[in-house]
């Protein structure tokens, strides 16, 4: 259809109905019947504008649509099997078009994906920007990407970022006792936590060190995981990959939500999520997300308190330009879970007293972790024409952390020897990304070119007073009869340092599509890194300047039956964080490279995405501790080989599923100590598996009731305990959730994590006890 005929058709032939927010769910009970009748009813129930040409839907039949759904989900289910689909117009309406016919409403239809470039449907993400920096269908990305949608976050009621990702294959984290204070995670056997730069927010680096505070999951729209070497687009990263957290953004239509949670350990949490337009013209919209939590934990004298507020405003003067300003403020008050050796845990068979599960081995009034984290930034987008667009983003980050705790050292008789650790830290970060996106369509060939420059400057000022000698130890604790009598004076010297680091990079990427079947991805990058570290104890200054080129190449084939096999090679680099006193400067960057072969399968017309990948991932220049000199040397190589399987599916109107399996074989190939060669990397299991299912009981007439359950299996891991074979036992944890929609406004939920209260131990060099069962109930009001 020619564009000059579109407006008359729109004006004269379209039936429209006013609508509310796509994000808002409504109760639908539509019997099977005419598509036109169903579309009209969806518009009336939801208040959302639904546009269609009567002639295109004449005679078409729709299946029954029942349940609590968003308007776009209800329309999608109505159109299943009809050859029609719905897109979002510039005004926010749903426009029904024939699938594959991009001309019928071409002049008024825009690409209105949700935040992060997604078209999430239930648990299934359709697209992501994390793998290419442009909104790209997942089946076109030649690298493993896992996405946790907002609906999946809600279905599992994820309390923190670690919870959000625990059903993602290849991912592992420490227990919540540690995750409360730090985003410290592992992908494919390599650490990708905040200390590596592997936690991003809206595509930009976030924290500057491991203990800048953890990301608040309630403030997120989705979480995207890019696995494997990925420095081409993001600069310095661990070879394991990165995790991009996408902020909740302003909405064009009203959104209002208030929540209350109550749980064991005296947990009380209050939440709010508000959004909508600020003016009648629709140029300005806002979002305000907040959380207040007061809670105890399974350990006495350790709280889990948080205050979080995140305002956002979007200015959209026209369809081609938008500016979104995002800010956040977060206060965390909790306790740091001190590391202990395996020999001090109750799992050890060595004689003597042990630290029992839930035992507080610090001192009340001394042990604490308090953190304040603030961010302010913006995202700017402008499209000059159909082929050229510019994207510019910038953010400032700062964190102030004060944390004192006593470290379990050893047991003498019944006395637990403890070391002081007192730390005052301040971090800042400036980060910016600027790129141009240019598309070329030359018949059978299409090019999607992205060229950009980014910059990241961070500071990390850390004053640390940690006991190093017997004379500096804190008062001991009698494990036979624990009595907390105070801490005394910490006489340890300052062993901290002050780091200033900057990274600048330029990158170029071309996504080349041939005959709409083959997609070749080529990318290259050049980075320049400068760092200077001053050690407070000696005023010694270590500096290093590095430059590094990285690349990526991948090929995807898009078959008509929904299969998308791919092959790729990618590189990474990561500056080492340990100074070398023997040479007075820092180590050379750690370098990674990955070979990956995979396949995705998205059956046509279904809401299912299946993924499988095998990979080999190597890291060069690994650091190794020289036992003779007790200093680090740069002589090492580690390798991770594995298989990952993942399934996300909306199997039926009422059943949603997320499943994953990972086999991870991570070993030391080269090391200063010959005895370490061939050993497994500590804390990385060979096998992990997970399954979560969420089911609405519509088949028995209980449309308002949804039940969910999941299981997470973690295989054996290796650590370095004394007088032990080095294996930590496997364990399986079960989670469950029940949700009841009282009406279109009120929702009740009950959730249990580790439902059967499984006892387990997590070890990665040092050990921590796993989380016990937690139970909470919540009530949510939406209007």
XYZ file of C-alpha atoms in Angstrom:
783
model
C 0.000 0.000 0.000
C 1.408 3.416 -0.977
C 2.084 5.853 1.819
C -0.153 8.554 0.262
C -3.156 6.250 0.781
C -2.401 5.518 4.402
C -3.804 8.613 6.078
C -7.228 8.459 4.373
C -7.517 4.807 5.356
C -6.509 5.578 8.895
C -9.019 8.408 9.119
C -11.946 6.596 7.498
C -11.569 2.891 8.075
C -9.979 2.354 11.457
C -12.027 1.555 14.510
C -10.355 2.887 17.657
C -10.781 2.665 21.377
C -9.043 4.562 24.151
C -6.500 2.703 26.207
C -4.600 2.653 29.450
C -0.971 1.554 29.984
C 0.371 -1.478 28.175
C 2.061 -2.430 31.387
C -1.243 -2.546 33.323
C -2.951 -5.941 33.629
C -6.723 -6.404 33.345
C -9.110 -9.292 33.872
C -10.255 -10.707 30.518
C -12.887 -13.404 29.972
C -13.468 -13.395 26.217
C -15.170 -16.411 24.625
C -14.037 -17.748 21.259
C -15.574 -15.725 18.446
C -14.964 -13.033 15.859
C -11.597 -11.278 15.972
C -13.263 -7.887 15.480
C -15.520 -8.413 18.495
C -12.581 -9.501 20.644
C -10.479 -6.464 19.663
C -13.338 -4.101 20.450
C -13.859 -5.713 23.854
C -10.132 -5.542 24.685
C -10.164 -1.822 23.963
C -13.247 -1.296 26.123
C -11.919 -3.338 29.071
C -8.390 -1.942 29.056
C -9.050 1.596 27.876
C -6.253 1.171 25.334
C -6.596 2.339 21.738
C -6.791 -0.656 19.386
C -6.622 0.136 15.657
C -7.604 -2.260 12.848
C -9.013 -2.249 9.328
C -12.390 -4.083 9.426
C -11.820 -5.684 6.049
C -8.601 -7.337 7.190
C -10.244 -9.112 10.127
C -13.570 -9.937 8.493
C -14.407 -13.619 8.926
C -11.446 -14.341 11.209
C -12.063 -16.253 14.425
C -10.272 -15.708 17.737
C -9.677 -18.253 20.519
C -10.931 -17.683 24.028
C -8.824 -15.165 25.932
C -8.991 -15.457 29.689
C -6.880 -14.355 32.616
C -5.214 -11.273 34.018
C -3.324 -9.845 31.052
C -1.989 -6.607 29.638
C -3.848 -5.226 26.631
C -1.024 -6.026 24.218
C -0.859 -9.607 25.491
C -4.628 -9.992 25.072
C -4.435 -8.670 21.491
C -1.519 -10.961 20.717
C -3.445 -14.022 21.889
C -6.503 -12.922 19.922
C -4.456 -12.730 16.712
C -2.663 -16.081 17.095
C -2.897 -18.075 13.866
C -4.557 -15.280 11.879
C -1.487 -13.994 10.048
C -1.933 -10.653 11.795
C 0.167 -8.997 14.467
C 0.066 -5.777 16.472
C 2.637 -2.983 16.658
C 2.678 0.145 18.788
C 2.076 3.460 17.036
C 3.553 6.841 17.847
C 0.535 7.639 20.011
C 0.939 4.441 22.011
C -1.998 2.658 20.356
C -1.973 -0.987 19.228
C -2.182 -1.190 15.430
C -3.184 -4.523 13.854
C -1.284 -5.342 10.654
C -0.699 -8.313 8.457
C 2.470 -10.156 9.494
C 5.344 -9.377 7.153
C 3.491 -6.483 5.509
C 5.473 -3.507 6.691
C 3.634 -1.143 4.315
C 0.022 -1.131 5.466
C 0.520 1.494 8.162
C 4.124 2.310 7.537
C 3.880 6.064 7.929
C 2.421 6.024 11.415
C 3.947 2.885 12.911
C 7.071 3.213 15.025
C 9.323 0.767 16.803
C 7.992 1.175 20.332
C 9.837 -1.498 22.220
C 9.939 -1.527 25.985
C 13.001 -0.230 27.849
C 16.215 -1.829 26.724
C 14.956 -2.463 23.196
C 12.696 -5.396 24.099
C 9.322 -6.775 23.078
C 8.920 -8.933 26.162
C 5.983 -11.319 26.142
C 5.631 -12.984 29.525
C 8.914 -14.794 30.263
C 10.095 -14.544 26.655
C 12.266 -11.647 25.531
C 12.268 -10.978 21.809
C 15.098 -8.485 21.545
C 17.963 -6.937 23.449
C 20.517 -4.187 22.988
C 23.103 -5.797 25.255
C 24.803 -7.846 22.533
C 25.034 -5.183 19.828
C 24.171 -1.769 21.422
C 21.198 -1.618 19.043
C 17.764 -3.243 19.566
C 18.354 -6.633 17.933
C 16.303 -9.818 17.808
C 17.921 -12.385 20.105
C 17.985 -14.952 17.305
C 20.302 -12.628 15.340
C 22.950 -12.283 18.068
C 25.868 -14.750 17.652
C 26.596 -14.994 21.383
C 24.761 -16.304 24.423
C 22.324 -13.808 25.916
C 19.894 -14.523 28.774
C 17.140 -12.050 29.656
C 15.004 -11.977 32.784
C 11.874 -9.987 31.965
C 9.889 -7.864 34.385
C 7.080 -10.424 34.303
C 9.483 -13.177 35.341
C 10.870 -10.960 38.092
C 7.310 -10.485 39.340
C 6.410 -14.164 38.960
C 9.348 -15.175 41.182
C 9.157 -12.012 43.287
C 12.905 -11.496 43.134
C 14.169 -9.599 46.178
C 17.623 -8.738 44.870
C 19.755 -8.993 41.753
C 21.161 -12.348 42.807
C 17.626 -13.753 43.187
C 16.708 -12.380 39.776
C 19.507 -14.369 38.107
C 19.524 -17.616 40.083
C 17.567 -19.423 37.362
C 20.027 -18.335 34.640
C 22.347 -21.099 33.357
C 26.043 -20.475 33.898
C 25.393 -18.007 36.744
C 26.354 -18.488 40.384
C 26.480 -16.221 43.412
C 27.244 -16.262 47.094
C 24.435 -16.555 49.679
C 22.236 -13.563 50.488
C 24.343 -12.847 53.579
C 26.996 -11.624 51.124
C 24.772 -10.439 48.254
C 23.196 -7.875 50.601
C 26.423 -5.882 50.471
C 27.977 -6.663 47.090
C 27.128 -7.684 43.539
C 29.729 -10.439 43.271
C 28.807 -13.092 40.719
C 30.297 -15.721 38.444
C 29.544 -16.421 34.783
C 31.085 -19.390 33.010
C 33.523 -19.842 35.871
C 34.890 -16.280 35.944
C 34.048 -13.494 38.345
C 31.933 -10.740 36.742
C 31.089 -8.783 39.886
C 31.235 -5.065 40.499
C 34.996 -5.196 41.051
C 35.515 -6.306 37.430
C 33.254 -3.628 35.921
C 30.858 -6.388 34.948
C 27.703 -4.834 36.446
C 26.206 -2.211 34.127
C 23.168 0.024 34.437
C 21.393 1.026 31.229
C 24.434 0.032 29.197
C 26.942 2.048 31.262
C 29.470 0.903 33.881
C 28.117 1.268 37.409
C 30.100 0.452 40.569
C 33.795 1.224 40.886
C 34.698 -1.530 43.396
C 33.123 -4.701 44.830
C 31.636 -3.043 47.923
C 29.882 0.006 46.478
C 26.473 -1.455 47.323
C 24.207 -3.928 45.541
C 21.690 -3.080 42.808
C 18.071 -2.806 43.976
C 15.993 -5.265 41.932
C 12.688 -3.435 42.499
C 14.034 -0.542 40.432
C 14.631 -2.709 37.351
C 12.578 -3.296 34.214
C 14.636 -6.321 33.105
C 18.069 -7.899 33.529
C 20.257 -8.878 30.556
C 23.218 -11.265 30.743
C 25.824 -11.334 27.971
C 28.049 -14.386 28.429
C 31.656 -14.705 27.458
C 34.343 -12.299 26.257
C 32.612 -8.995 25.399
C 35.104 -6.135 25.511
C 34.442 -5.017 21.923
C 31.430 -2.942 22.952
C 32.074 -2.319 26.644
C 35.830 -2.129 27.198
C 37.466 -3.670 30.249
C 35.544 -6.759 31.373
C 36.152 -10.185 32.803
C 36.100 -12.957 30.163
C 32.986 -14.329 31.881
C 30.836 -11.521 30.433
C 28.648 -8.843 31.937
C 25.231 -8.153 33.493
C 23.206 -5.172 32.308
C 20.443 -3.941 34.608
C 17.751 -1.857 32.899
C 16.101 0.885 34.968
C 12.381 1.389 35.122
C 11.612 4.218 32.705
C 8.881 6.863 32.481
C 5.609 5.673 30.947
C 3.293 7.417 28.491
C 0.219 6.102 30.277
C -0.702 6.162 33.966
C 0.929 3.587 36.226
C 0.304 3.446 39.977
C 1.373 0.717 42.407
C 1.767 0.521 46.186
C 3.011 -2.568 48.008
C 3.466 -3.924 51.518
C 5.523 -7.003 52.464
C 5.747 -8.795 55.802
C 8.003 -11.769 56.477
C 10.001 -13.756 58.958
C 12.899 -12.118 60.781
C 10.537 -9.145 61.382
C 10.694 -8.099 57.749
C 8.640 -5.033 56.772
C 8.950 -3.541 53.292
C 6.985 -0.761 51.607
C 7.187 -0.055 47.862
C 5.778 2.440 45.377
C 5.939 2.619 41.588
C 4.287 5.605 39.908
C 4.421 6.793 36.318
C 2.562 8.568 33.545
C 2.367 11.733 31.446
C 3.019 15.160 32.935
C 1.293 17.242 30.251
C -1.646 16.975 27.869
C 0.591 17.054 24.796
C 2.487 13.929 25.905
C 5.927 15.511 25.660
C 6.798 14.912 29.313
C 6.373 11.741 31.351
C 7.746 10.530 34.659
C 8.526 7.496 36.813
C 9.027 7.399 40.567
C 10.122 4.140 42.182
C 10.737 3.776 45.893
C 11.376 1.174 48.596
C 11.731 1.207 52.382
C 12.750 -1.984 54.195
C 13.400 -2.785 57.846
C 14.301 -6.397 58.494
C 16.344 -8.747 60.590
C 18.148 -11.811 59.237
C 18.803 -15.401 60.254
C 21.792 -14.149 62.282
C 21.225 -12.119 65.436
C 22.513 -8.525 65.452
C 22.545 -8.406 61.631
C 19.853 -6.315 59.921
C 18.808 -6.010 56.298
C 17.557 -2.417 56.017
C 17.358 -0.373 52.824
C 15.995 2.961 51.568
C 15.719 3.448 47.817
C 14.247 6.205 45.659
C 14.622 6.585 41.879
C 12.954 9.483 40.019
C 13.033 9.697 36.207
C 11.673 12.164 33.647
C 11.452 11.857 29.860
C 11.113 14.734 27.425
C 9.961 13.692 23.959
C 9.360 16.789 21.819
C 8.695 14.637 18.740
C 8.808 11.060 17.535
C 12.493 11.322 16.614
C 13.939 12.812 19.808
C 13.883 11.809 23.456
C 15.818 12.734 26.581
C 15.446 10.690 29.763
C 16.996 11.863 33.039
C 17.517 9.080 35.608
C 18.564 9.439 39.240
C 18.711 7.161 42.253
C 19.556 7.302 45.941
C 20.113 4.190 48.032
C 21.026 3.640 51.684
C 21.878 0.155 52.939
C 22.271 -0.810 56.590
C 23.229 -4.423 57.190
C 26.070 -6.632 58.368
C 28.915 -8.109 56.383
C 29.022 -11.894 56.477
C 32.636 -12.576 57.505
C 34.558 -15.227 55.591
C 35.618 -18.357 57.421
C 37.902 -21.218 56.518
C 36.342 -24.578 55.793
C 37.953 -25.971 58.933
C 35.896 -23.587 61.084
C 32.585 -24.699 59.572
C 30.399 -27.461 60.957
C 30.989 -29.398 57.709
C 34.624 -30.023 58.624
C 35.488 -33.323 60.296
C 38.523 -31.911 62.067
C 38.252 -31.958 65.874
C 37.484 -28.868 67.888
C 34.809 -26.229 68.242
C 33.132 -24.887 65.111
C 31.205 -21.788 64.120
C 27.611 -22.929 64.004
C 25.077 -21.911 61.408
C 23.401 -18.607 62.406
C 26.024 -17.916 65.069
C 27.049 -14.279 65.376
C 30.808 -14.179 65.863
C 31.235 -10.403 65.795
C 30.439 -7.831 68.443
C 27.112 -5.970 68.764
C 27.598 -2.285 68.110
C 30.813 -2.875 66.198
C 29.944 -5.121 63.255
C 28.020 -3.159 60.649
C 27.924 -2.296 56.959
C 26.488 1.074 55.947
C 26.511 2.243 52.346
C 25.138 5.214 50.459
C 24.992 5.017 46.652
C 23.839 7.867 44.381
C 23.549 8.115 40.608
C 22.545 10.874 38.198
C 22.577 10.662 34.426
C 20.656 10.837 31.182
C 19.956 8.971 27.952
C 19.559 10.986 24.743
C 18.364 9.646 21.396
C 17.751 11.433 18.127
C 16.895 10.039 14.702
C 17.854 12.319 11.823
C 16.077 10.182 9.251
C 15.184 6.553 8.596
C 18.855 5.650 8.223
C 20.818 7.746 10.732
C 20.472 8.030 14.513
C 22.641 9.271 17.366
C 22.713 8.005 20.961
C 24.412 9.779 23.852
C 24.369 8.743 27.498
C 26.175 9.962 30.607
C 26.099 9.153 34.317
C 27.849 10.154 37.525
C 28.082 7.637 40.344
C 29.295 7.920 43.919
C 29.301 5.592 46.898
C 30.368 5.981 50.516
C 30.836 2.851 52.599
C 31.725 2.350 56.242
C 32.002 -1.205 57.498
C 33.586 -2.818 60.491
C 33.600 -6.512 61.290
C 35.598 -9.167 63.100
C 37.180 -11.884 60.960
C 37.249 -15.455 62.344
C 40.918 -16.466 62.386
C 41.311 -19.802 64.180
C 40.120 -21.781 67.210
C 42.350 -22.312 70.251
C 40.596 -24.671 72.642
C 37.121 -23.189 72.797
C 38.307 -19.652 72.039
C 37.717 -18.185 68.584
C 40.553 -15.853 67.633
C 39.313 -12.819 65.704
C 40.967 -10.137 63.603
C 39.816 -6.543 63.248
C 38.680 -5.188 59.922
C 37.665 -1.524 59.789
C 37.164 0.134 56.401
C 36.142 3.557 55.180
C 35.734 3.798 51.423
C 34.608 6.287 48.823
C 34.139 5.616 45.128
C 33.171 7.788 42.192
C 32.608 7.087 38.544
C 32.028 9.175 35.426
C 30.924 7.218 32.378
C 29.706 8.230 28.935
C 28.877 6.457 25.678
C 28.284 8.144 22.324
C 27.520 6.387 19.049
C 26.094 6.849 15.597
C 23.925 4.179 14.007
C 23.662 4.108 10.219
C 21.646 1.621 8.183
C 22.110 0.849 4.499
C 19.647 -1.181 2.434
C 21.015 -2.230 -0.933
C 18.600 -4.901 -2.020
C 19.811 -8.323 -0.915
C 22.349 -6.732 1.445
C 21.608 -4.661 4.542
C 24.194 -3.043 6.781
C 23.585 -1.826 10.333
C 26.700 0.186 11.225
C 27.458 1.414 14.735
C 30.456 3.627 15.482
C 31.096 5.047 18.910
C 33.404 6.335 21.601
C 33.051 5.768 25.340
C 34.843 6.957 28.456
C 34.968 5.675 32.013
C 36.810 7.369 34.893
C 36.701 5.946 38.387
C 38.251 6.629 41.775
C 38.418 4.254 44.722
C 39.725 5.613 48.013
C 39.923 2.815 50.604
C 41.271 3.128 54.157
C 41.642 -0.331 55.690
C 42.708 -1.183 59.223
C 43.021 -4.980 59.296
C 44.868 -6.973 61.983
C 48.050 -8.557 60.661
C 49.821 -9.780 63.833
C 48.850 -11.634 67.005
C 49.321 -8.433 69.007
C 46.668 -6.743 66.895
C 43.964 -9.389 67.390
C 40.593 -8.468 68.837
C 39.347 -10.085 72.066
C 38.549 -13.759 71.469
C 35.078 -15.312 71.714
C 34.348 -18.392 73.825
C 32.404 -20.711 71.485
C 31.436 -22.942 74.420
C 29.721 -20.025 76.157
C 29.561 -16.974 73.837
C 29.664 -13.708 75.769
C 30.072 -10.436 73.887
C 32.197 -8.145 76.033
C 33.388 -5.493 73.555
C 36.105 -5.095 70.977
C 38.935 -3.092 72.517
C 41.197 -0.890 70.401
C 42.133 -1.571 66.801
C 45.857 -0.814 66.477
C 46.285 -2.018 62.902
C 47.952 0.342 60.438
C 46.227 1.665 57.335
C 46.813 -0.857 54.535
C 44.500 0.854 52.053
C 45.145 2.676 48.816
C 43.814 5.339 46.495
C 43.101 4.358 42.874
C 42.455 6.671 39.932
C 41.740 5.006 36.626
C 40.434 6.099 33.239
C 39.493 4.168 30.144
C 38.729 5.563 26.687
C 37.676 3.436 23.755
C 36.519 3.675 20.163
C 34.521 0.908 18.539
C 33.035 0.003 15.173
C 30.503 -2.698 14.428
C 28.707 -3.839 11.295
C 25.719 -6.184 11.278
C 25.496 -7.434 7.699
C 22.319 -9.222 6.602
C 22.178 -11.116 3.302
C 18.884 -12.341 1.797
C 17.303 -12.015 5.263
C 18.890 -15.397 6.049
C 22.528 -14.760 6.890
C 23.709 -12.307 9.536
C 27.439 -11.567 9.791
C 28.558 -9.547 12.804
C 31.963 -7.843 12.685
C 33.305 -5.668 15.484
C 36.558 -4.037 16.502
C 37.700 -1.786 19.327
C 40.742 0.096 20.582
C 41.109 0.942 24.271
C 43.489 3.158 26.204
C 43.728 2.683 29.982
C 45.619 4.700 32.579
C 45.776 3.900 36.272
C 47.593 5.236 39.307
C 47.505 3.634 42.746
C 48.917 5.238 45.893
C 49.488 2.982 48.885
C 48.793 4.832 52.138
C 51.252 2.849 54.280
C 54.295 3.793 52.199
C 53.055 6.561 49.900
C 54.341 4.365 47.053
C 52.755 5.169 43.716
C 52.174 2.503 41.077
C 51.202 3.603 37.576
C 50.472 1.825 34.351
C 49.386 2.803 30.849
C 47.968 0.183 28.511
C 46.333 0.041 25.147
C 44.554 -2.971 23.781
C 42.700 -3.893 20.606
C 39.879 -6.434 20.773
C 37.621 -7.935 18.157
C 34.574 -10.066 17.541
C 33.187 -11.966 14.565
C 30.029 -14.038 14.401
C 27.741 -15.632 11.838
C 24.065 -16.566 12.173
C 21.792 -18.436 9.783
C 18.046 -17.738 10.075
C 16.077 -20.771 8.894
C 12.401 -20.604 7.921
C 11.476 -23.136 10.616
C 12.719 -20.864 13.431
C 16.170 -22.388 13.887
C 19.081 -19.945 14.152
C 22.481 -21.678 14.427
C 25.527 -19.459 14.992
C 29.268 -19.467 15.491
C 31.415 -16.708 17.000
C 34.819 -15.627 18.272
C 35.275 -12.763 20.756
C 37.948 -11.197 22.950
C 38.158 -9.407 26.297
C 40.656 -7.626 28.498
C 40.611 -6.583 32.145
C 43.228 -4.537 34.013
C 44.663 -6.467 36.957
C 43.791 -5.038 40.373
C 46.851 -6.180 42.358
C 50.000 -4.050 42.444
C 53.395 -5.632 41.979
C 55.748 -4.251 44.665
C 58.744 -5.874 43.024
C 58.438 -3.628 39.968
C 56.575 -0.646 41.414
C 53.804 -0.791 38.868
C 50.592 -2.647 38.138
C 50.293 -5.905 36.229
C 49.474 -6.195 32.548
C 45.772 -6.642 31.750
C 44.190 -10.078 31.849
C 43.224 -11.175 28.345
C 40.405 -13.488 27.321
C 39.167 -15.124 24.162
C 36.109 -17.245 23.484
C 35.001 -19.656 20.784
C 31.288 -20.403 20.833
C 28.912 -22.511 18.724
C 25.216 -22.338 19.461
C 21.687 -22.506 18.180
C 18.450 -20.784 19.073
C 15.020 -22.069 18.153
C 11.914 -19.925 18.095
C 9.028 -21.859 16.540
C 7.030 -19.532 14.237
C 3.903 -18.193 15.886
C 4.921 -19.342 19.379
C 6.090 -17.643 22.551
C 9.007 -20.017 23.056
C 12.737 -19.459 22.796
C 15.135 -22.388 23.164
C 18.903 -21.846 23.305
C 21.939 -24.117 23.366
C 25.636 -23.234 23.286
C 29.030 -24.892 23.675
C 32.111 -22.758 24.286
C 35.787 -22.630 25.149
C 36.883 -19.586 27.134
C 40.531 -18.869 28.002
C 42.097 -16.223 30.223
C 45.781 -15.334 29.846
C 48.008 -13.357 32.240
C 46.224 -14.787 35.256
C 47.702 -13.857 38.638
C 49.324 -16.522 40.767
C 50.562 -16.272 44.363
C 54.233 -17.184 44.776
C 54.343 -19.073 48.081
C 58.083 -18.437 48.520
C 57.871 -14.640 48.347
C 54.166 -14.300 49.275
C 53.690 -11.948 46.327
C 51.671 -12.214 43.164
C 53.272 -13.023 39.835
C 51.692 -12.816 36.411
C 52.102 -16.347 35.251
C 48.907 -18.198 34.688
C 46.225 -19.417 32.319
C 42.754 -20.686 33.083
C 40.267 -22.334 30.770
C 36.525 -22.822 30.981
C 34.712 -25.225 28.658
C 31.039 -25.871 28.855
C 27.532 -26.472 27.620
C 24.526 -24.282 28.389
C 20.868 -24.986 27.680
C 18.012 -22.575 28.302
C 14.270 -22.548 27.644
C 11.843 -19.662 28.101
C 8.256 -20.247 27.131
C 4.691 -19.132 27.549
C 3.517 -22.689 26.897
C -0.181 -21.855 27.131
C -2.292 -18.882 28.099
C -1.903 -19.953 31.712
C 1.490 -21.704 31.942
C 4.891 -20.016 31.826
C 8.209 -21.807 32.080
C 11.890 -21.028 32.605
C 14.462 -23.840 32.566
C 18.229 -24.016 32.361
C 21.214 -26.345 32.598
C 24.953 -25.640 32.558
C 27.994 -27.884 32.496
C 31.082 -25.826 33.401
C 34.563 -27.357 33.330
C 36.979 -24.689 34.607
C 40.594 -25.620 35.278
C 44.022 -24.073 35.784
C 46.246 -24.672 32.762
C 49.334 -22.763 33.877
C 50.367 -21.545 37.325
C 53.455 -20.529 39.282
C 52.793 -23.441 41.633
C 52.974 -26.716 39.709
C 50.587 -28.325 42.199
C 47.793 -25.993 41.053
C 47.995 -27.008 37.387
C 44.954 -29.091 36.462
C 42.912 -28.092 39.511
C 39.303 -26.968 39.236
C 38.594 -23.300 39.885
C 37.256 -22.977 43.410
C 33.536 -22.523 43.887
C 32.557 -23.443 40.306
C 30.326 -26.556 40.052
C 30.453 -28.896 37.086
C 26.665 -29.105 36.931
C 23.868 -26.667 37.696
C 20.217 -26.918 36.687
C 17.041 -24.971 37.355
C 13.338 -25.069 36.559
C 10.583 -22.594 37.353
C 6.935 -22.952 36.315
C 4.101 -20.490 36.902
C 0.516 -21.667 36.347
C -2.806 -19.834 36.471
C -5.609 -22.162 37.565
C -8.069 -21.047 34.875
C -8.823 -24.652 33.865
C -10.569 -25.225 37.211
C -12.346 -21.890 37.231
C -9.806 -20.073 39.425
C -8.601 -17.452 36.957
C -7.424 -15.191 39.756
C -5.164 -17.776 41.387
C -1.606 -18.433 40.187
C 0.888 -20.860 41.691
C 4.600 -21.021 40.940
C 7.357 -23.363 41.991
C 10.988 -23.890 41.126
C 14.048 -25.926 41.964
C 17.742 -24.988 41.726
C 20.445 -27.668 41.726
C 24.113 -26.870 42.398
C 26.639 -29.655 41.991
C 29.786 -30.284 43.986
C 32.436 -27.581 44.111
C 36.077 -27.471 45.120
C 37.692 -25.488 47.894
C 40.955 -25.732 49.840
C 40.029 -26.997 53.301
C 42.546 -28.689 55.536
C 42.300 -32.436 56.144
C 39.535 -32.791 53.570
C 39.180 -34.047 49.999
C 38.312 -30.581 48.686
C 34.716 -31.230 47.619
C 31.737 -29.271 48.911
C 28.492 -31.304 48.723
C 25.842 -30.644 46.076
C 22.447 -29.306 47.075
C 18.987 -28.544 45.667
C 16.839 -25.624 46.792
C 13.093 -25.329 46.214
C 11.175 -22.047 45.937
C 7.418 -21.459 45.731
C 4.961 -18.598 45.259
C 1.173 -18.219 45.365
C -0.576 -15.165 43.913
C -4.242 -14.217 44.103
C -5.846 -11.305 42.223
C -8.718 -10.139 44.393
C -9.884 -7.788 41.625
C -8.335 -5.456 39.045
C -6.716 -3.435 41.845
C -5.690 -5.763 44.679
C -3.209 -8.633 44.552
C -2.102 -10.935 47.381
C 1.101 -13.013 47.260
C 2.955 -15.454 49.484
C 6.490 -16.592 48.747
C 8.966 -19.047 50.238
C 12.638 -19.394 49.301
C 14.446 -22.601 50.232
C 11.027 -24.014 51.081
C 12.354 -27.184 52.727
C 15.043 -25.309 54.663
C 17.933 -27.175 53.048
C 21.240 -26.716 54.875
C 24.194 -26.049 52.587
C 27.625 -24.442 52.492
C 29.040 -22.114 49.857
C 32.837 -22.028 49.457
C 35.050 -20.078 47.095
C 38.470 -19.905 48.772
C 36.583 -18.994 51.967
C 33.190 -20.260 53.104
C 29.776 -18.971 54.156
C 26.641 -20.780 55.250
C 23.740 -20.829 52.835
C 20.433 -19.054 53.316
C 17.782 -20.659 55.454
C 14.098 -20.671 54.555
C 12.530 -17.235 54.181
C 8.791 -16.637 53.996
C 6.958 -13.442 53.185
C 3.466 -12.267 52.306
C 2.598 -9.178 50.315
C -0.339 -7.081 49.241
C -0.206 -4.819 46.179
C -2.687 -2.138 45.147
C -2.741 -0.857 41.546
C -4.936 1.813 40.036
